[in-house]
Coordinates of C-alpha atoms and ligand atoms in Angstrom, one line a residue:
X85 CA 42.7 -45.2 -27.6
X86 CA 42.5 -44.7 -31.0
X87 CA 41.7 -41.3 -32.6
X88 CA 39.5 -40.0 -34.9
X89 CA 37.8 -36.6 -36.0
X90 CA 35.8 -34.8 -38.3
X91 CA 37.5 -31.6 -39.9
X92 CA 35.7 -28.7 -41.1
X93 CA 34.5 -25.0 -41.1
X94 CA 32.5 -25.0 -39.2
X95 CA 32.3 -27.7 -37.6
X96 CA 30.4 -27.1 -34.2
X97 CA 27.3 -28.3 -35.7
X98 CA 28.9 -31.4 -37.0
X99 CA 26.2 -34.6 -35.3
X100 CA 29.2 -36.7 -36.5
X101 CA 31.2 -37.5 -33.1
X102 CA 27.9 -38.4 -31.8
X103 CA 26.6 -41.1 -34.7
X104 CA 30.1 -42.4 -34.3
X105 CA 29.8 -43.0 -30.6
X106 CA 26.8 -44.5 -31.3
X107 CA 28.3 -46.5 -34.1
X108 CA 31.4 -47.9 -31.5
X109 CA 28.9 -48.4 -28.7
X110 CA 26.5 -50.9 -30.5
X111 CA 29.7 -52.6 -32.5
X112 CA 31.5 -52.8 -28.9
X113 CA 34.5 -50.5 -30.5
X114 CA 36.6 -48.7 -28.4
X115 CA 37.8 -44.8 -29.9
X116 CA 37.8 -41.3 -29.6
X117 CA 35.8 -39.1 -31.8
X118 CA 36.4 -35.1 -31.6
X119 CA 35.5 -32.1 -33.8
X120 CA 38.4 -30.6 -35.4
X121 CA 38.1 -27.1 -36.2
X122 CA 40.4 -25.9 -39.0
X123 CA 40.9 -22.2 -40.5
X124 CA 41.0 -22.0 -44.4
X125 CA 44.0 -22.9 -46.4
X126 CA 45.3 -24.5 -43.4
X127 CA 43.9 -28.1 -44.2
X128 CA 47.4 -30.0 -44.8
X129 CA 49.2 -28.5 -41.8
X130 CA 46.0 -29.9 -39.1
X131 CA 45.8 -33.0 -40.9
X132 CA 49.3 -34.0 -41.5
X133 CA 49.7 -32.9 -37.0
X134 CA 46.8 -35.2 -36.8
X135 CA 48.2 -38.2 -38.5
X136 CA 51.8 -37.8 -36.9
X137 CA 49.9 -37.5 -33.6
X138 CA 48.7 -40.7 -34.3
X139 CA 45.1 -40.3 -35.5
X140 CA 43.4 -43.1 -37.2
X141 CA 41.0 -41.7 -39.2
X142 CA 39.0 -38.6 -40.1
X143 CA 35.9 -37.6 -41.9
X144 CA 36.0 -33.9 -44.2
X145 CA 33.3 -32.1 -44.2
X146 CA 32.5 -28.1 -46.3
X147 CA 35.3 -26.4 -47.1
X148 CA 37.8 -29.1 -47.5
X149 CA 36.9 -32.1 -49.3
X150 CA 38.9 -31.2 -52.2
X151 CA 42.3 -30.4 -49.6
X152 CA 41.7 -33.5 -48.7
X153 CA 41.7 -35.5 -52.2
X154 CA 45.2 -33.8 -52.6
X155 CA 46.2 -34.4 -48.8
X156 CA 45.6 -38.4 -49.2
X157 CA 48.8 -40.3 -50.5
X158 CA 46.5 -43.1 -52.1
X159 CA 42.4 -42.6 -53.1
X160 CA 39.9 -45.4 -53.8
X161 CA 38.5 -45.3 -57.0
X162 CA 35.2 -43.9 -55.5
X163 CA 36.9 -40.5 -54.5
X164 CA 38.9 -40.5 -57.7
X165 CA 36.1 -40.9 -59.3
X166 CA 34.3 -38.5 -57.4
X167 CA 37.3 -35.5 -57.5
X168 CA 36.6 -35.1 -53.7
X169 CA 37.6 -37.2 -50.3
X170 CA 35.4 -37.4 -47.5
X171 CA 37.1 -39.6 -45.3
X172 CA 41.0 -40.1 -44.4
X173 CA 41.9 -43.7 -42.8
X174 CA 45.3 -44.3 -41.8
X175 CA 47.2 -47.6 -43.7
X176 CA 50.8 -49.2 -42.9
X177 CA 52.7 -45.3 -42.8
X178 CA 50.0 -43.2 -45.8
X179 CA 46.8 -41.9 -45.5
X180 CA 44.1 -43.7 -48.0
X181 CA 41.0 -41.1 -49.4
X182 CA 37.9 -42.3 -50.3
X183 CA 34.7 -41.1 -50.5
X184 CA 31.2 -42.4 -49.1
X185 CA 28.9 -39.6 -49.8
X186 CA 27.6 -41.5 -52.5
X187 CA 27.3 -44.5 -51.3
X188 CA 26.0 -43.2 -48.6
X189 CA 23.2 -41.6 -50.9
X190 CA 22.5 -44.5 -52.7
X191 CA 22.1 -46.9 -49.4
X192 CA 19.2 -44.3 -47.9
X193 CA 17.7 -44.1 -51.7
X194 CA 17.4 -48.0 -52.3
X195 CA 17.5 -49.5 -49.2
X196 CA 16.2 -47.1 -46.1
X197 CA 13.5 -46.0 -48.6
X198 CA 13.0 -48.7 -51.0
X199 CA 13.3 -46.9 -54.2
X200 CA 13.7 -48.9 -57.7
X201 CA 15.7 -46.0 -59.8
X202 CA 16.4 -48.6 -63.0
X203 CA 14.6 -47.0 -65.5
X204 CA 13.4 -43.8 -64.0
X205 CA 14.7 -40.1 -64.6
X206 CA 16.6 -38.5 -62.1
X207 CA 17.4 -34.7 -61.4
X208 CA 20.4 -33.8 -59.7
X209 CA 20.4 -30.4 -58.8
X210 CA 24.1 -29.1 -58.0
X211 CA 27.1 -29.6 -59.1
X212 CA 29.3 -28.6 -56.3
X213 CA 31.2 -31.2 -53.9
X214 CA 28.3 -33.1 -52.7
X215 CA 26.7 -33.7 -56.4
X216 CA 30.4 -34.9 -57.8
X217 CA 30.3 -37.6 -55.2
X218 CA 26.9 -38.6 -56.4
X219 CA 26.6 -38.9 -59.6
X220 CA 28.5 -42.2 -60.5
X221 CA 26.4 -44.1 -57.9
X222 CA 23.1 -42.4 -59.0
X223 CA 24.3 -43.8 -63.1
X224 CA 25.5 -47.3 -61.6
X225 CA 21.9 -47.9 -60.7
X226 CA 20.8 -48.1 -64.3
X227 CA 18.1 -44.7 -64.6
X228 CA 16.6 -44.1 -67.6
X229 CA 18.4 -40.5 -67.6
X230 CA 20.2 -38.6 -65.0
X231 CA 19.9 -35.1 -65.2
X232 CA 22.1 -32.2 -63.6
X233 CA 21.2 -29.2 -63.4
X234 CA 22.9 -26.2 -61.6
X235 CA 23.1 -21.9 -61.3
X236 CA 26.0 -22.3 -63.3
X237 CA 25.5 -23.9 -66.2
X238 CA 28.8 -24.7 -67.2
X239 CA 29.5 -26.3 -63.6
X240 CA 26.6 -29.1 -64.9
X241 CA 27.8 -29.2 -68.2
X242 CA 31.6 -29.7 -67.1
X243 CA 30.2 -32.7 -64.1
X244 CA 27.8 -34.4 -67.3
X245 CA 30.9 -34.5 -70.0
X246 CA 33.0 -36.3 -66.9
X247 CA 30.5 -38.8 -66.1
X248 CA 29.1 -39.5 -69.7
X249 CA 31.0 -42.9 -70.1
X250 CA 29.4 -44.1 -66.8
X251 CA 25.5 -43.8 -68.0
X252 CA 22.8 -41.5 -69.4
X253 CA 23.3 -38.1 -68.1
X254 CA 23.2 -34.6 -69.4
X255 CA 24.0 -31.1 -67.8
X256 CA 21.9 -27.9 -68.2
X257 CA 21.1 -25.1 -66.5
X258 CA 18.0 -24.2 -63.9
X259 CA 16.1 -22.5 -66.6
X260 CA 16.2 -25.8 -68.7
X261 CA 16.1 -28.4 -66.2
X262 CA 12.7 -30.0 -67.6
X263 CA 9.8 -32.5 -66.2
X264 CA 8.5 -35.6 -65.2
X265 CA 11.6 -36.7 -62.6
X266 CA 10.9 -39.7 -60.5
X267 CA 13.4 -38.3 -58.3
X268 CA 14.6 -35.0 -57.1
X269 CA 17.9 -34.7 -55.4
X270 CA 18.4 -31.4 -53.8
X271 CA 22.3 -31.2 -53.8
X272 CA 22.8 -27.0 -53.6
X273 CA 23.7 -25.4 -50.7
X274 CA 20.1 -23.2 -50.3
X275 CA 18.5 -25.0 -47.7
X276 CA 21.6 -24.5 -45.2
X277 CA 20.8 -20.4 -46.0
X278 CA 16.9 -20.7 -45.1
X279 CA 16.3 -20.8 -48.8
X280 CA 14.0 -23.1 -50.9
X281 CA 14.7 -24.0 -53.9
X282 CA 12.2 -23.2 -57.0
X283 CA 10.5 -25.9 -58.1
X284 CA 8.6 -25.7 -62.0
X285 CA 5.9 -27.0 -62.6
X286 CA 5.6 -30.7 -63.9
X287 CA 8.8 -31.4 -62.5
X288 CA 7.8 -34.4 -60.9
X289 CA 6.4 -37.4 -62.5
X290 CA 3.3 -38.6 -60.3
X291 CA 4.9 -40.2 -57.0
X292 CA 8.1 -38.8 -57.6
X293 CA 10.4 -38.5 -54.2
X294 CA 12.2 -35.4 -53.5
X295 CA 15.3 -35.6 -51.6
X296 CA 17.3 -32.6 -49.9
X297 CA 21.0 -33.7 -48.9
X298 CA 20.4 -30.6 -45.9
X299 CA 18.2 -32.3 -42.8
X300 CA 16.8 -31.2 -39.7
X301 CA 15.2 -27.7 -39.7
X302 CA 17.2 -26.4 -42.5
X303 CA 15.6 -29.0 -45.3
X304 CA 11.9 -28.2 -44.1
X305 CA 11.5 -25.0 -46.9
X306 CA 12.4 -27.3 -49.3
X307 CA 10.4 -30.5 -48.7
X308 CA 7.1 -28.5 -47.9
X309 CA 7.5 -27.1 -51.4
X310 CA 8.0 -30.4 -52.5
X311 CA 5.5 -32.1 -50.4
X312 CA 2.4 -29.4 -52.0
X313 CA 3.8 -29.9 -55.7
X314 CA 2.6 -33.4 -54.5
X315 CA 5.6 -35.2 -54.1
X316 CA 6.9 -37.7 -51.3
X317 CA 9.6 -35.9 -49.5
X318 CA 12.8 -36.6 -47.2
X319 CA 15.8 -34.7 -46.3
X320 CA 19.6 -36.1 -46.0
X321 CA 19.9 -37.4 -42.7
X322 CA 19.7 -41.4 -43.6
X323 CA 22.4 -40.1 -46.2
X324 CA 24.6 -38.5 -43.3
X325 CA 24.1 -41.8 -41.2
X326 CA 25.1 -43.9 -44.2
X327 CA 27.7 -42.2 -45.5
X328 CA 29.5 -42.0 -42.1
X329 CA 28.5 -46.0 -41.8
X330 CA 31.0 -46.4 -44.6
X331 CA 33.9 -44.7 -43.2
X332 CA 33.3 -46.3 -40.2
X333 CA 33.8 -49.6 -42.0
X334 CA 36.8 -48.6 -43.8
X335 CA 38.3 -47.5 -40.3
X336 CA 36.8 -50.2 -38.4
X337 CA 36.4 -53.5 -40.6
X338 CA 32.7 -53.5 -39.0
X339 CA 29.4 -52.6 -40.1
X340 CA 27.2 -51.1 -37.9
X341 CA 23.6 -50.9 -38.1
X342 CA 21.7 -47.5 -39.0
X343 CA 18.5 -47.7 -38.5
X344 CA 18.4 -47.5 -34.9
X345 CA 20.9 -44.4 -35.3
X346 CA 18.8 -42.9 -38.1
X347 CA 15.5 -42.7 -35.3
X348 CA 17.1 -41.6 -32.8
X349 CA 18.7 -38.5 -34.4
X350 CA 15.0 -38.0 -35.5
X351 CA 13.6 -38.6 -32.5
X352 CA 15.9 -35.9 -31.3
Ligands
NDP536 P1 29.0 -26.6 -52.5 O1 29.2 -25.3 -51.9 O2 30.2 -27.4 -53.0 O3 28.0 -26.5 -53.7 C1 26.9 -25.6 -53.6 C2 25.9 -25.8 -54.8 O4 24.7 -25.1 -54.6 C3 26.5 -25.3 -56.1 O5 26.0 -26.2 -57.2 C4 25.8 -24.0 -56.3 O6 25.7 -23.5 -57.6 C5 24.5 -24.2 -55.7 N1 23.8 -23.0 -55.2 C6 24.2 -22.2 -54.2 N2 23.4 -21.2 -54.0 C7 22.4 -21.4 -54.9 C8 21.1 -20.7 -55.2 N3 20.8 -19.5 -54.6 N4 20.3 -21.2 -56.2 C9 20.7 -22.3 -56.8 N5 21.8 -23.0 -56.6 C10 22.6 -22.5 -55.7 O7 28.2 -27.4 -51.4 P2 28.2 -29.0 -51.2 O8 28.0 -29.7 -52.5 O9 29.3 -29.5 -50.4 O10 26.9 -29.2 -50.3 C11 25.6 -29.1 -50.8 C12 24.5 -29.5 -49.8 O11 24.6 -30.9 -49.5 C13 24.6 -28.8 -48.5 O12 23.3 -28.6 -48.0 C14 25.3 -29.9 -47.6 O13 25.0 -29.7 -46.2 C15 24.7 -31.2 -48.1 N6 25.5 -32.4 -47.9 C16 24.9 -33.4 -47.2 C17 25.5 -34.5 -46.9 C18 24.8 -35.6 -46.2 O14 25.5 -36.6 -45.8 N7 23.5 -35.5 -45.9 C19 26.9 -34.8 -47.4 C20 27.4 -33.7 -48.2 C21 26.7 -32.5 -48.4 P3 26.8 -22.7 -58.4 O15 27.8 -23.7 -58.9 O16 26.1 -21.9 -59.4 O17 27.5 -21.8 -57.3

């Protein structure tokens, strides 16, 4: 049967093996789909005994998604792009990286949720793995400005100069991060600590959505400060589903749906 896992640390929590079960039940795929626990630093040995075990495909998850850009032998232009690989996919004797975070994004944005972002200002907050795999998708759909804005300010600055040639976008620190977004991507890591992010005053334009890349419990701080600075708010799980629909096309040549999967992770 063939293989496939999702590598982090840690990993335990991962709800990937089980949207992927559900993905090869309702596509009638047949595969294996285990967590794959893996100590720091140690990232190219586990993959590398993975591959030469066989193993088809596997998705990266916090620490390793830059160990795994410089584990693949070739990388779509999405994860060069991006600086970071999310999911490894076995070809004819190499492993291919690419990264669907974004994509992923971009599918719950526009299509789960039916957001027009041509013309509209966008604020990215973070600028670590998640927000470098977001922000060419976030420019390709045309927004008026996409800002970034992170702790460190030079992280925002450094992700805005890389980018610049792709669309509008400027980096700047929290202090300076400004008003009137139509849309509010929460892309640190504070909500997966029990933190909420601050949110200024005026930062949202009226009907703005804010959008934590965290879901389940760990978003809620976040989107109840959202929801009473009067914004519409939802947290990353369409973005989870999505982005692991992607790999699961690259692996499988099939497209599985995702709004089925999407309820019934809520529902659980
Ligand atoms: P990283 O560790 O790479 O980046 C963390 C970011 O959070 C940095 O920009 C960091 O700023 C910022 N940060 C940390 N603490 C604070 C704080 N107290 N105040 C303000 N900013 C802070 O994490 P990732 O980018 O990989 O992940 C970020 C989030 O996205 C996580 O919640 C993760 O679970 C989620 N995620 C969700 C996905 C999905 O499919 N739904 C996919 C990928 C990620 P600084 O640079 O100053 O340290």
């Amino acid at each position: 049967m063939d293989r496939y896992v999702v590598i982090g640390n840690p990993v335990a929590h991962s709800l990937s093996p089980e949207i992927h079960a559900r993905f090869a039940l309702a596509t009638g795929e047949t595969l294996a789909y285990d967590r794959l626990l893996v100590e720091p630093g140690d990232f190219a040995r586990a993959a590398r005994g993975f591959f030469a075990a066989g193993g088809r495909g596997a998705n990266v998850t916090l620490p390793f998604k830059v160990d795994a850009f410089e584990f693949a032998q070739e990388r779509t232009a999405r994860a060069e792009q991006a600086g970071a690989v999310n999911t490894l996919a076995a070809r004819a004797g190499i492993v291919l990286g690419d990264n669907t975070d974004g994509a992923g994004l971009v599918r719950d944005l526009t299509v789960n949720l039916g957001l027009g972002l041509g013309g509209k200002r966008i604020l990215l907050v973070g600028a670590g793995g998640a927000a470098r795999g977001v922000v060419a998708p976030l420019l390709d759909l045309s927004p008026a400005m996409l800002v970034v804005a992170n702790r460190t300010r030079e992280r925002a600055r450094e992700l805005a100069l890389r980018f610049r040639d792709a669309g509008p976008v400027e980096g700047v620190g929290l202090d300076a991060m400004g008003g009137g977004f139509d849309l509010v991507v929460n892309a640190t890591s504070t909500s997966t600590r029990g933190e909420a992010l601050a949110l200024p005053r005026g930062l949202f334009a009226p009907g703005a959505t804010a959008y934590d890349m965290a879901y389940g419990p760990a978003a809620r701080p976040f989107l109840e400060r959202a929801r009473a600075a009067g914004a519409n708010a939802c947290d990353g799980l369409g973005m989870l589903v999505e982005q692991a629909a992607e790999a699961f096309f690259l692996w499988r040549e099939r497209r599985p749906d995702t709004a089925g999967v999407i309820a019934a992770l809520r529902a659980a």
